[in-house]
Coordinates of C-alpha atoms and ligand atoms in Angstrom, one line a residue:
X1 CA 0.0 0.0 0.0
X2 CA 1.7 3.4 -1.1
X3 CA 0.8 6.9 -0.5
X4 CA 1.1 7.7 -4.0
X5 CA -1.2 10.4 -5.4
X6 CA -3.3 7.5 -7.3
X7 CA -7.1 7.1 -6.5
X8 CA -7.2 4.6 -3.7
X9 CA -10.8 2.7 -2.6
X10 CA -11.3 1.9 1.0
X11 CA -13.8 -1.0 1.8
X12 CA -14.5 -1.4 5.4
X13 CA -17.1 -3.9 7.2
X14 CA -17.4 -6.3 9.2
X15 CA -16.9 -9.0 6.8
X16 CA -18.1 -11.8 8.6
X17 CA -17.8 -13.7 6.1
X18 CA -16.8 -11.6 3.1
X19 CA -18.6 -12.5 0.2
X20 CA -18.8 -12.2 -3.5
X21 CA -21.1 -9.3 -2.8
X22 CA -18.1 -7.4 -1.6
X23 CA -15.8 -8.3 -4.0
X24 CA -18.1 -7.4 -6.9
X25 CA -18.8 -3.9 -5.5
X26 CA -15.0 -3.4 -5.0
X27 CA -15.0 -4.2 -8.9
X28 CA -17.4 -1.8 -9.8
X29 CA -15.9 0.7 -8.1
X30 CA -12.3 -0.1 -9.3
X31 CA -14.2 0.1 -12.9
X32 CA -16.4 3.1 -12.7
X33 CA -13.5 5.4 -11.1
X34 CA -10.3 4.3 -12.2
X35 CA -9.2 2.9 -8.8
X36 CA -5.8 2.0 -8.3
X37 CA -6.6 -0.5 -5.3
X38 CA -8.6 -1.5 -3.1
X39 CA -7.9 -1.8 0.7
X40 CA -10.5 -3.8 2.5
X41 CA -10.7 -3.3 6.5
X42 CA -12.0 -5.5 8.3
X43 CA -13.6 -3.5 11.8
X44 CA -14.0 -4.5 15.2
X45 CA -17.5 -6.4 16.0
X46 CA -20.1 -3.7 17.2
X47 CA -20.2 -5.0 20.6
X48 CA -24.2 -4.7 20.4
X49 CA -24.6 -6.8 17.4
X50 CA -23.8 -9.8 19.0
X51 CA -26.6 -12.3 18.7
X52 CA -25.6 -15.4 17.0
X53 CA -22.3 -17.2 16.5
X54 CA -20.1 -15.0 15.0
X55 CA -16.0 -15.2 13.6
X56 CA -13.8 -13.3 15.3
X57 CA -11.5 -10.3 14.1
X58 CA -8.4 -13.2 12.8
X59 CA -10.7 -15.9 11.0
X60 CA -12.2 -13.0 9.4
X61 CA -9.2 -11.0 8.5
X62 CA -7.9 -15.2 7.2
X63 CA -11.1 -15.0 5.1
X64 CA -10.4 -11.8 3.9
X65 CA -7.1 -12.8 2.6
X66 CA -7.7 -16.2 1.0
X67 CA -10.6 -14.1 -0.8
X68 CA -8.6 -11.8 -2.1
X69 CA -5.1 -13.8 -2.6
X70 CA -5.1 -13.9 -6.4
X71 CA -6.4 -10.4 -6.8
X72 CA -3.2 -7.9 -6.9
X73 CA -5.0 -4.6 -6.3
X74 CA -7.3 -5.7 -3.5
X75 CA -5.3 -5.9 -0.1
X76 CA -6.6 -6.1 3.3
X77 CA -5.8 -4.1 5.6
X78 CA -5.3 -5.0 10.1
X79 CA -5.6 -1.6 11.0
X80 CA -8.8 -1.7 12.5
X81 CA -8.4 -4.9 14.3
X82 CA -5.2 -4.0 15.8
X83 CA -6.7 -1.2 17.5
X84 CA -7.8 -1.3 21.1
X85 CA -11.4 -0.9 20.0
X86 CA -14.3 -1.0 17.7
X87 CA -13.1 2.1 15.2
X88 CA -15.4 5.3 13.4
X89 CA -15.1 5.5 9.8
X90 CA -14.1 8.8 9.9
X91 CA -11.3 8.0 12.7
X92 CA -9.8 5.1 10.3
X93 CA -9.9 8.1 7.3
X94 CA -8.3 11.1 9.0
X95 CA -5.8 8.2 10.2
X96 CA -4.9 7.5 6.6
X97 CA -4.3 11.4 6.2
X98 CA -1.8 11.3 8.6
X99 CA -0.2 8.2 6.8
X100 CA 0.4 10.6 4.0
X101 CA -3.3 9.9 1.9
X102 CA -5.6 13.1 0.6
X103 CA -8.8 13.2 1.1
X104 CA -9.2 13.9 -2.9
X105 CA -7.7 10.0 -3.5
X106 CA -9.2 8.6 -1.1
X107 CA -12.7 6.5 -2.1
X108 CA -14.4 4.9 0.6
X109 CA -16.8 2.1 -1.1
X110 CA -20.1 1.6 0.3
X111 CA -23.5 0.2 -1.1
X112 CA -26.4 2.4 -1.2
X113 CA -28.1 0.7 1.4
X114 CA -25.2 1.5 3.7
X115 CA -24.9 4.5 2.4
X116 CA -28.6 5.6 3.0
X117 CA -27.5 5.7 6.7
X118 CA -24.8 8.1 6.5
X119 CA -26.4 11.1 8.5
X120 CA -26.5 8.8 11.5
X121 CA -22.5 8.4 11.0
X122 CA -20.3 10.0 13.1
X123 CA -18.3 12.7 12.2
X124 CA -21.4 13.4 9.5
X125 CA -21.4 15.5 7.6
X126 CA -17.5 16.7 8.1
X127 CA -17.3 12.8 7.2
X128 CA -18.2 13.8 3.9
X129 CA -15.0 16.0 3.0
X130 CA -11.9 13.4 4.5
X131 CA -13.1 11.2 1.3
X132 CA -14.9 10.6 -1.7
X133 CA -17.6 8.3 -1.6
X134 CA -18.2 5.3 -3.9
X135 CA -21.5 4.0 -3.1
X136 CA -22.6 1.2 -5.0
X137 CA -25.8 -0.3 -6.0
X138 CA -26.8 -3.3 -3.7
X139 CA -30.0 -5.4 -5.4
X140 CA -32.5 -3.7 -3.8
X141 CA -30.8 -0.5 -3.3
X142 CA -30.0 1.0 -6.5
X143 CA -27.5 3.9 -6.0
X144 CA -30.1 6.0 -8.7
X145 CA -31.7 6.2 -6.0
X146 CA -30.1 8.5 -3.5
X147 CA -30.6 11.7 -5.0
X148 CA -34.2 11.2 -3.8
X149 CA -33.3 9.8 -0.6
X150 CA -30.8 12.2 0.7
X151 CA -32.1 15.4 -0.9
X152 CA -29.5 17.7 1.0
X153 CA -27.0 15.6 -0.7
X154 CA -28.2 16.1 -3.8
X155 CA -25.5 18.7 -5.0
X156 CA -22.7 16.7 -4.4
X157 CA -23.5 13.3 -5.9
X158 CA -22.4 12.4 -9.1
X159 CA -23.5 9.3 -11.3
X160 CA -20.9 7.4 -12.3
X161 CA -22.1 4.5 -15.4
X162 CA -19.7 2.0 -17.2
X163 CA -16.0 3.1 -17.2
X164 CA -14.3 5.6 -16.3
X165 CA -11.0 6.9 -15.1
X166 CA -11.3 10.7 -15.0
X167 CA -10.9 10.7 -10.9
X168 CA -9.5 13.9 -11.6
X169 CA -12.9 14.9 -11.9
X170 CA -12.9 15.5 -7.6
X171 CA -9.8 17.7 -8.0
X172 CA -12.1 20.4 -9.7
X173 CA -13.9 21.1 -6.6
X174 CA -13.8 19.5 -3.2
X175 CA -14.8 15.3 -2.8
X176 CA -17.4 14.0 -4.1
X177 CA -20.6 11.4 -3.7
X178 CA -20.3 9.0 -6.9
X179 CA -22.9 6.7 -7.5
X180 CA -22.0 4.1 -9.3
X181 CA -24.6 1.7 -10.9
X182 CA -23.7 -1.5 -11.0
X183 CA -25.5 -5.3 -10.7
X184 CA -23.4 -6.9 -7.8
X185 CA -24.8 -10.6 -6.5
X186 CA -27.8 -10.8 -4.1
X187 CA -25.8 -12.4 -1.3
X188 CA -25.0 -10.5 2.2
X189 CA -23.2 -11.9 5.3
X190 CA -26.0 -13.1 7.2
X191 CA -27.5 -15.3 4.4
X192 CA -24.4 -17.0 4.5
X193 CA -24.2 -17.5 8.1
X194 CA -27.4 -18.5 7.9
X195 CA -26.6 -21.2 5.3
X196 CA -23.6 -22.3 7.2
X197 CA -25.6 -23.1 10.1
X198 CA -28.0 -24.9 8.2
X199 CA -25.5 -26.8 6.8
X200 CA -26.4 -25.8 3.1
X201 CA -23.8 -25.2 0.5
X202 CA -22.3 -21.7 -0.3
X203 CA -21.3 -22.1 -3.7
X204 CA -22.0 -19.0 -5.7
X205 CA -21.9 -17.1 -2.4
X206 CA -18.5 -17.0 -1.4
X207 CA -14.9 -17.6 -3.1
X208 CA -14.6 -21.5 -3.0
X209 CA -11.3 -20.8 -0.5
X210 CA -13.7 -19.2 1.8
X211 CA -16.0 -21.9 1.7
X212 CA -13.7 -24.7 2.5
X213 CA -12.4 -22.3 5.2
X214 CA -15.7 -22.0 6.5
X215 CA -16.6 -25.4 6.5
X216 CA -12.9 -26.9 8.0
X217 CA -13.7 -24.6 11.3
X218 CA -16.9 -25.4 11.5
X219 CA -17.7 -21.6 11.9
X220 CA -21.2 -19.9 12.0
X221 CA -22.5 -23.4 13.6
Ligands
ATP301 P1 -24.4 -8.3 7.1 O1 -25.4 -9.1 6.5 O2 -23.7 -9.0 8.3 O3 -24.8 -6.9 7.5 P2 -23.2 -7.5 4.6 O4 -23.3 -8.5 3.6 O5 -24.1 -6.3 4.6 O6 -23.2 -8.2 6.1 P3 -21.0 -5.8 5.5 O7 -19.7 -6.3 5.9 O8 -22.0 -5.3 6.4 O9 -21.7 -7.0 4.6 O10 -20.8 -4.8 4.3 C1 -19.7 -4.0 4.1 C2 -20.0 -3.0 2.9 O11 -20.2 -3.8 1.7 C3 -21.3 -2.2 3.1 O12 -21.0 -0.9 2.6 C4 -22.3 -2.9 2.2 O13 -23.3 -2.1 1.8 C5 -21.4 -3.4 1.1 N1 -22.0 -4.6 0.4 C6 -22.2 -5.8 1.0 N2 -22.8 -6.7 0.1 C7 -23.0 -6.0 -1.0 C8 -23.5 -6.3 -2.3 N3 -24.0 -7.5 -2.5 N4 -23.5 -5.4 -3.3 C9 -23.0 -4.1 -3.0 N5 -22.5 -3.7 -1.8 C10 -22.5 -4.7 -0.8
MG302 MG1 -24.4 -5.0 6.3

């Protein structure tokens, strides 16, 4: 991971497990903006969300890396595990600023439903100027969408459709919301868990490393 002035995308989550979901937004972002890499932070658990069996911080961060093993310019990232606690978004981004990133390279990937949220961050809306924002569709949640549902962001978002590596675009003016619309899979976390524990298969869920992984430590049971 360099500090170069090339458009970085940040992907954090819980990723528990990732999924192909992930992977194919971190694609269509990589696509639609021009992305050099991808780094993919895994977070600390949100102590309240703990109400089923759950993988902790190192078999998710091991998932995370067979996942992304034969992908060159997707990396994962310990930063937020190594810290003491669960970390804010906007904590892990003015973090990379002090590692040497600009906010104006910086794309932090979400999907729209995710990102329909984001006045409930913290840090909002000064949140919105330490990066852009990548926010892709999510079946269900077309990032089209958002103008409608975040009005007072309305000015701000930009769509972003097919290819397209004009990052530069940001440099005009301040960051920047881009939508990008995109078909990633209908799969999320907790169907997998949910198929885990069922004992049902996760083919065309997961990266077949993951799914042996899963299966060989019996997690999610
Ligand atoms: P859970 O079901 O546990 O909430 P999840 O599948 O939503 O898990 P997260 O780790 O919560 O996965 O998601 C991390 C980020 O990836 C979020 O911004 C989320 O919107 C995005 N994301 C997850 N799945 C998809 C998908 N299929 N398409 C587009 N974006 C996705
Ligand atoms: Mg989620």
């Amino acid at each position: 991971m360099t500090s170069s002035h090339l458009p970085v995308g940040i992907l954090g989550g819980t990723f528990d497990p990732v999924h192909l979901g992930h992977l194919a937004a971190a694609d269509a972002a990589c696509t639609a903006l021009g992305l050099a890499e991808v780094l993919f932070i895994p977070s600390h658990h949100p102590p309240h969300r703990r109400v089923e069996p759950l993988a902790s911080g190192y078999h998710r961060f091991a998932m995370l890396a067979l996942a992304l093993a034969d992908r060159p310019r997707f990396l994962v990232s310990d930063a937020e595990l190594l810290a003491s606690a669960w970390s804010y978004t906007s904590v892990t981004l003015r973090r990379l600023h002090e590692a040497a990133f600009d906010a104006l390279q910086l794309f932090f990937i979400t999907g729209a439903d995710a990102f329909a949220e984001i006045a409930t961050w913290n840090d909002y809306p000064a949140i919105l100027d330490l990066a852009n924002f990548a926010v892709v569709s999510r079946p269900g949640h077309p990032a089209a969408g958002l103008p409608e549902q975040l009005p007072m962001l309305r000015d701000r978002m930009a769509m972003r459709q097919g290819e397209g590596a004009d990052h530069a675009a940001g440099k005009a003016g301040g960051t920047r919301i881009w939508l990008v619309q995109a078909v990633t899979p209908d799969v999320s976390s907790t169907e997998v868990r949910r198929r885990a524990r069922a004992g049902e298969p996760l083919d065309g869920l997961v990266p077949i490393a993951v799914e042996r992984y899963i299966e060989r430590h019996h997690l999610y049971r």
